[in-house]
XYZ file of C-alpha atoms in Angstrom:
406
model
C 52.695 153.669 132.882
C 54.695 150.427 132.647
C 52.876 148.256 134.400
C 55.207 145.550 136.502
C 55.326 141.798 136.900
C 53.840 140.805 140.228
C 54.382 137.760 142.678
C 51.096 136.174 141.528
C 52.489 135.954 137.502
C 55.782 134.751 138.946
C 53.814 131.899 140.797
C 51.476 130.864 137.657
C 55.080 130.814 136.155
C 56.250 128.266 138.581
C 53.129 126.057 137.950
C 54.063 126.157 134.158
C 57.440 125.157 135.100
C 56.517 122.086 137.202
C 58.070 118.461 135.497
C 59.983 120.982 132.896
C 62.897 122.654 134.601
C 64.541 121.613 137.967
C 64.719 122.830 141.363
C 68.269 123.467 141.600
C 70.891 123.455 144.395
C 71.857 125.558 146.642
C 75.371 125.087 148.056
C 77.200 126.637 150.712
C 80.562 128.630 149.501
C 83.304 128.139 152.140
C 85.441 130.753 150.156
C 82.825 133.291 149.971
C 81.504 133.141 153.459
C 85.321 133.509 154.692
C 85.629 136.845 152.388
C 82.112 137.941 153.924
C 82.389 136.583 157.594
C 79.109 134.895 157.486
C 76.835 132.160 155.647
C 76.932 132.411 151.765
C 75.844 130.157 149.058
C 75.425 129.491 145.538
C 72.664 128.972 143.671
C 73.709 126.448 140.789
C 71.490 127.090 137.669
C 74.470 126.163 136.005
C 73.136 123.165 136.015
C 69.611 123.676 134.956
C 68.006 122.007 131.930
C 70.406 123.338 128.929
C 72.982 124.701 131.608
C 71.071 128.097 132.546
C 68.404 130.005 133.925
C 66.720 130.803 130.662
C 64.360 127.962 129.801
C 62.495 129.213 132.629
C 61.416 132.109 130.867
C 61.603 131.022 127.200
C 59.211 127.829 128.348
C 56.781 130.166 130.207
C 56.754 132.531 126.857
C 56.360 129.865 124.202
C 53.676 127.504 126.294
C 51.606 130.656 126.476
C 51.496 131.220 122.532
C 48.047 129.767 120.773
C 47.964 127.167 118.640
C 47.792 129.526 115.645
C 51.002 131.599 116.834
C 52.705 128.018 117.553
C 52.181 127.131 113.977
C 54.288 129.787 112.399
C 56.983 129.000 114.908
C 59.447 131.113 117.333
C 62.488 133.098 116.577
C 64.730 134.304 118.789
C 68.505 136.094 119.078
C 71.420 135.079 121.493
C 74.975 134.819 122.426
C 74.053 130.954 123.511
C 71.770 130.566 126.539
C 68.723 132.317 125.525
C 69.096 130.267 122.506
C 69.271 126.734 123.935
C 66.416 127.614 126.405
C 64.292 128.553 123.483
C 65.339 125.612 121.406
C 64.539 123.400 124.079
C 61.191 124.959 125.285
C 60.156 125.102 121.591
C 60.424 121.537 121.089
C 59.008 120.525 124.328
C 55.836 122.713 123.116
C 55.995 121.271 119.536
C 56.763 124.636 117.411
C 59.778 125.021 115.174
C 62.799 127.646 116.587
C 64.933 129.607 114.342
C 67.510 131.597 116.483
C 69.763 134.102 115.365
C 73.487 134.016 116.738
C 76.584 136.549 116.524
C 79.002 135.324 114.364
C 81.286 135.252 117.227
C 79.158 132.969 119.863
C 80.700 130.173 121.256
C 80.481 127.018 119.126
C 79.686 124.408 122.019
C 76.478 126.669 122.524
C 75.541 126.892 118.541
C 75.587 122.952 118.239
C 74.032 122.729 121.802
C 71.197 125.128 120.092
C 70.928 122.773 116.755
C 70.872 120.023 119.059
C 67.964 120.863 120.928
C 66.039 121.132 117.197
C 66.755 125.044 116.411
C 67.722 126.382 113.073
C 70.364 128.728 113.652
C 71.507 131.841 111.774
C 74.822 133.482 112.379
C 74.758 137.096 112.071
C 76.099 140.487 113.166
C 78.767 140.664 115.763
C 76.928 141.388 118.755
C 73.302 139.871 120.359
C 72.115 143.515 119.123
C 72.752 143.170 115.798
C 71.479 139.333 115.755
C 67.963 141.108 117.613
C 67.269 143.055 114.538
C 67.963 140.510 112.377
C 65.320 138.346 114.361
C 63.060 140.776 114.784
C 63.135 141.544 110.665
C 62.850 137.716 110.468
C 59.533 137.922 112.667
C 58.006 140.310 110.096
C 58.663 138.488 107.165
C 57.515 135.031 108.203
C 55.115 135.703 111.106
C 57.053 133.778 113.640
C 56.808 134.832 117.365
C 59.800 136.634 118.561
C 60.765 135.549 121.649
C 62.816 138.709 123.431
C 65.667 137.129 125.956
C 64.643 139.571 128.641
C 62.264 142.148 127.682
C 58.842 140.576 128.181
C 56.419 139.838 131.263
C 56.216 136.418 130.652
C 60.447 136.009 130.371
C 60.802 138.030 133.621
C 57.970 136.281 135.325
C 59.539 132.615 134.417
C 63.357 134.172 135.578
C 61.172 135.104 138.816
C 61.113 131.533 139.584
C 64.424 131.531 140.791
C 63.567 133.582 143.738
C 61.243 131.507 144.935
C 63.453 128.507 145.063
C 66.217 130.374 146.917
C 63.296 131.901 149.711
C 62.625 128.391 150.377
C 66.167 126.818 150.328
C 67.408 129.776 152.341
C 64.496 131.306 154.355
C 66.805 133.968 156.464
C 68.425 135.008 153.108
C 69.535 139.137 153.260
C 71.151 139.672 150.174
C 70.604 138.156 146.572
C 73.259 138.691 143.919
C 73.564 137.973 140.294
C 74.350 138.708 137.112
C 72.799 141.543 134.486
C 72.813 141.906 131.105
C 69.610 142.924 129.671
C 67.940 142.681 133.489
C 65.362 139.531 132.711
C 66.757 137.693 135.617
C 67.380 140.346 138.516
C 63.813 141.414 137.432
C 62.218 138.792 138.144
C 64.077 137.749 141.165
C 63.633 141.203 142.672
C 59.661 140.849 141.894
C 59.682 137.636 144.097
C 61.933 138.701 146.517
C 60.778 142.219 147.544
C 57.252 141.019 147.828
C 57.983 138.152 149.993
C 60.737 139.735 151.888
C 61.256 143.549 151.334
C 63.931 143.226 153.395
C 66.085 141.250 151.364
C 68.811 143.207 149.495
C 68.723 142.338 145.474
C 72.297 143.432 144.074
C 72.820 143.538 140.395
C 76.369 142.982 138.947
C 77.618 144.094 135.326
C 80.723 143.358 133.308
C 82.652 146.630 133.272
C 83.036 146.332 129.563
C 79.364 145.875 129.310
C 77.546 147.973 131.753
C 74.930 149.576 129.988
C 72.481 150.031 133.535
C 74.612 152.445 135.437
C 74.656 155.190 132.667
C 71.047 154.602 132.011
C 70.095 154.600 135.845
C 71.915 158.029 135.808
C 70.176 159.344 132.501
C 66.655 158.306 133.939
C 66.014 156.046 130.706
C 67.670 153.504 128.815
C 70.805 154.346 127.555
C 72.893 152.492 124.647
C 76.401 152.502 124.907
C 78.276 152.972 121.927
C 80.646 150.185 122.097
C 80.877 147.370 124.549
C 83.042 143.809 125.149
C 83.478 141.375 127.765
C 84.488 137.801 128.212
C 81.397 137.612 129.753
C 79.239 137.051 126.737
C 75.922 136.152 128.366
C 75.681 139.757 130.026
C 77.233 141.656 126.757
C 73.888 143.931 126.374
C 74.392 147.268 124.752
C 71.035 148.575 126.123
C 68.475 147.858 128.984
C 65.204 146.849 127.785
C 62.153 148.824 128.090
C 60.238 146.815 130.774
C 63.495 145.601 132.679
C 65.136 149.332 133.184
C 61.362 149.914 135.364
C 61.509 146.793 137.041
C 65.675 147.336 137.640
C 65.059 151.036 138.543
C 61.840 150.432 141.287
C 63.138 147.282 142.422
C 66.588 146.178 142.710
C 69.213 148.030 145.393
C 71.943 148.503 143.638
C 73.835 147.798 140.685
C 77.621 147.601 140.718
C 80.861 146.496 137.963
C 83.478 143.734 138.047
C 86.564 143.942 135.981
C 87.344 141.015 133.679
C 90.152 140.362 136.355
C 87.469 140.025 138.662
C 85.585 137.812 136.785
C 88.477 135.263 135.770
C 89.630 135.118 139.792
C 85.860 134.160 140.525
C 85.893 131.327 137.400
C 89.315 130.087 139.141
C 87.987 130.002 142.780
C 84.513 128.244 141.884
C 86.209 126.050 139.712
C 89.417 125.106 142.617
C 87.225 125.391 145.145
C 83.747 124.851 144.637
C 84.185 122.215 141.746
C 81.145 124.194 139.608
C 81.732 124.821 135.876
C 80.396 128.178 135.384
C 80.770 130.605 132.720
C 82.211 134.286 132.821
C 78.208 135.473 133.100
C 77.420 133.158 135.750
C 80.187 134.032 137.474
C 80.311 138.121 137.833
C 78.047 138.031 141.413
C 80.874 135.985 142.801
C 83.248 138.248 141.376
C 81.816 140.989 142.790
C 81.675 139.439 146.356
C 85.344 138.652 146.178
C 86.792 141.790 144.756
C 84.884 143.520 147.820
C 83.012 145.941 145.016
C 79.835 145.824 147.050
C 79.126 145.357 150.880
C 76.440 143.000 151.841
C 74.651 141.326 154.740
C 74.744 137.402 155.043
C 73.584 134.903 154.404
C 74.109 136.088 150.857
C 72.793 134.057 147.668
C 75.447 134.379 144.510
C 73.243 132.981 141.548
C 75.664 130.798 138.936
C 73.035 131.968 136.172
C 75.114 129.484 133.510
C 77.239 127.094 133.002
C 77.685 126.814 128.870
C 81.569 127.687 128.619
C 83.605 127.046 125.623
C 86.404 124.790 126.441
C 89.104 127.078 124.993
C 87.379 130.094 126.627
C 87.983 128.035 129.918
C 91.475 127.176 129.427
C 92.245 130.780 128.665
C 90.103 131.878 131.397
C 91.723 129.616 133.795
C 95.344 131.135 132.845
C 94.240 134.483 133.068
C 92.530 133.880 136.531
C 95.725 132.100 137.753
C 97.841 135.389 136.193
C 95.977 137.537 138.037
C 95.977 135.635 141.293
C 99.984 135.772 141.228
C 100.099 132.299 140.275
C 101.086 132.096 136.516
C 104.197 134.388 135.264
C 104.921 135.282 131.471
C 108.349 137.018 131.339
C 111.380 136.748 129.450
C 114.977 137.024 130.606
C 117.757 138.482 128.709
C 121.009 136.509 129.505
C 124.782 136.055 128.235
C 124.864 133.116 125.746
C 127.189 130.924 126.863
C 127.238 126.796 127.643
C 124.981 125.987 130.673
C 123.259 129.749 131.159
C 120.063 128.497 130.498
C 120.626 124.973 133.097
C 121.782 127.720 135.921
C 118.865 129.505 134.964
C 116.324 126.871 135.689
C 118.211 125.630 138.497
C 117.536 128.699 140.241
C 114.019 128.828 139.404
C 113.559 125.511 140.838
C 115.424 126.401 143.849
C 112.757 128.775 144.697
C 110.106 126.256 144.343
C 108.593 127.265 140.682
C 107.348 125.386 137.893
C 108.486 125.932 134.604
C 105.547 125.252 132.371
C 107.052 126.615 129.082
C 110.613 127.516 127.599
C 111.762 129.202 124.479
C 115.052 130.042 123.586
C 115.546 132.807 121.211
C 118.976 134.129 119.439
C 117.417 136.052 116.227
C 115.837 138.981 118.235
C 117.123 142.159 116.770
C 116.859 144.172 119.356
C 119.353 141.317 121.294
C 123.373 142.122 121.448
C 125.859 140.226 120.192
C 126.573 137.253 122.915
C 123.034 137.777 124.063
C 120.387 135.360 124.466
C 116.277 135.832 125.227
C 114.700 133.066 127.056
C 110.740 133.312 127.540
C 109.269 131.441 130.269
C 106.041 130.755 131.791
C 105.810 129.679 135.630
C 103.354 128.577 137.862
C 103.992 130.225 141.702
C 101.875 129.728 144.617
C 100.776 133.677 144.650
C 101.793 137.003 144.121
C 104.269 136.868 147.189
C 106.029 133.790 145.902
C 106.030 135.395 142.354
C 107.407 138.668 143.514
C 110.337 137.040 145.445
C 111.384 134.913 142.361
C 111.458 137.968 140.166
C 113.544 139.871 142.875
C 115.725 137.036 143.435
C 116.097 136.509 139.483
C 117.167 140.386 138.971
C 119.655 139.899 142.173
C 121.249 137.432 140.159
C 122.166 139.588 137.779
C 119.300 138.280 135.225
C 117.336 141.318 132.993
C 113.749 140.331 133.694
C 111.248 141.827 131.128
C 107.460 141.453 131.330
C 105.113 141.999 128.473
C 104.726 145.624 127.727
C 107.959 146.575 129.209
C 110.155 145.494 126.194
């Protein structure tokens, strides 16, 4: 029978981390408080050293290696955050780190991992494939494999997040966090349930990479045949053996959120909370905003990481605006005569929408003779404003077509 990590392990991990990691702030969230009808807080691990909670578990694991083990170095596999945590921890301890990352890993995460002194190898299309390569490297070289989630030291290190939450918000009733392999939610559940059994611990997965729901139904870790999500930090195809046991016994609920939910949450965090958060770090907030889970307040959502590729941020913001009805992309087909484009733009302006981009096209073979197509990107104030604008354009005789409708 698998032995669970205990509160004493988490407390011992906290002693090891003294002076190494930061006690990250707990910030109130007015948007979440309004949605939940009670106090809601954000645990800002996005401002932790190396940009995520991962350094906690990585340091605990690596700091406990013997001198002989350190001499052989350490090896890890990660989409980015664990990579940076291992690289930073290895440098602090004084051992060499080699990190295997998926070929599509965000470039800022790759650059940051190298910046902390690690050797980086890009292998495979998923973290699971990178894990296989890292384990093969460990067997060949004698380097110690540092698992991203499925090890007692790692779980204990991540559990120190909960110790801080319970001190910063003693009356907390719900803690909600993202789940990939399950190391963070396992550690949080260990500490929270030991100190406050009444606290509900809720895990959130991206719907496109949700391995825990079928695994919990099956009673054992189940590998997804395929998975994908913008939340690369929690894109894990199979729960760990150890973390699965912790989640099954200690975590109250696992829910999923859509890509649109995640995009909207990132936008709210950026606009209202002034928080730069990566998609995986925002899934707890996404679940609360989308109402996919009912919680008691005070509630704390863990922002598990802030390492987002600026290019991805641009796409996510645009996607979030679109999901919130504040960004429209559509084409208008109308007669090709002088002044027609000016009239179209004037009508959009009359409805106080902001035109971001215009493309005037006559060469589309689907157009009739004397007809022109105008592709528009427009900012609005929300869904009602968008509906009113499109309704007005159609009432004026314009043929409005959205992507996929043509």
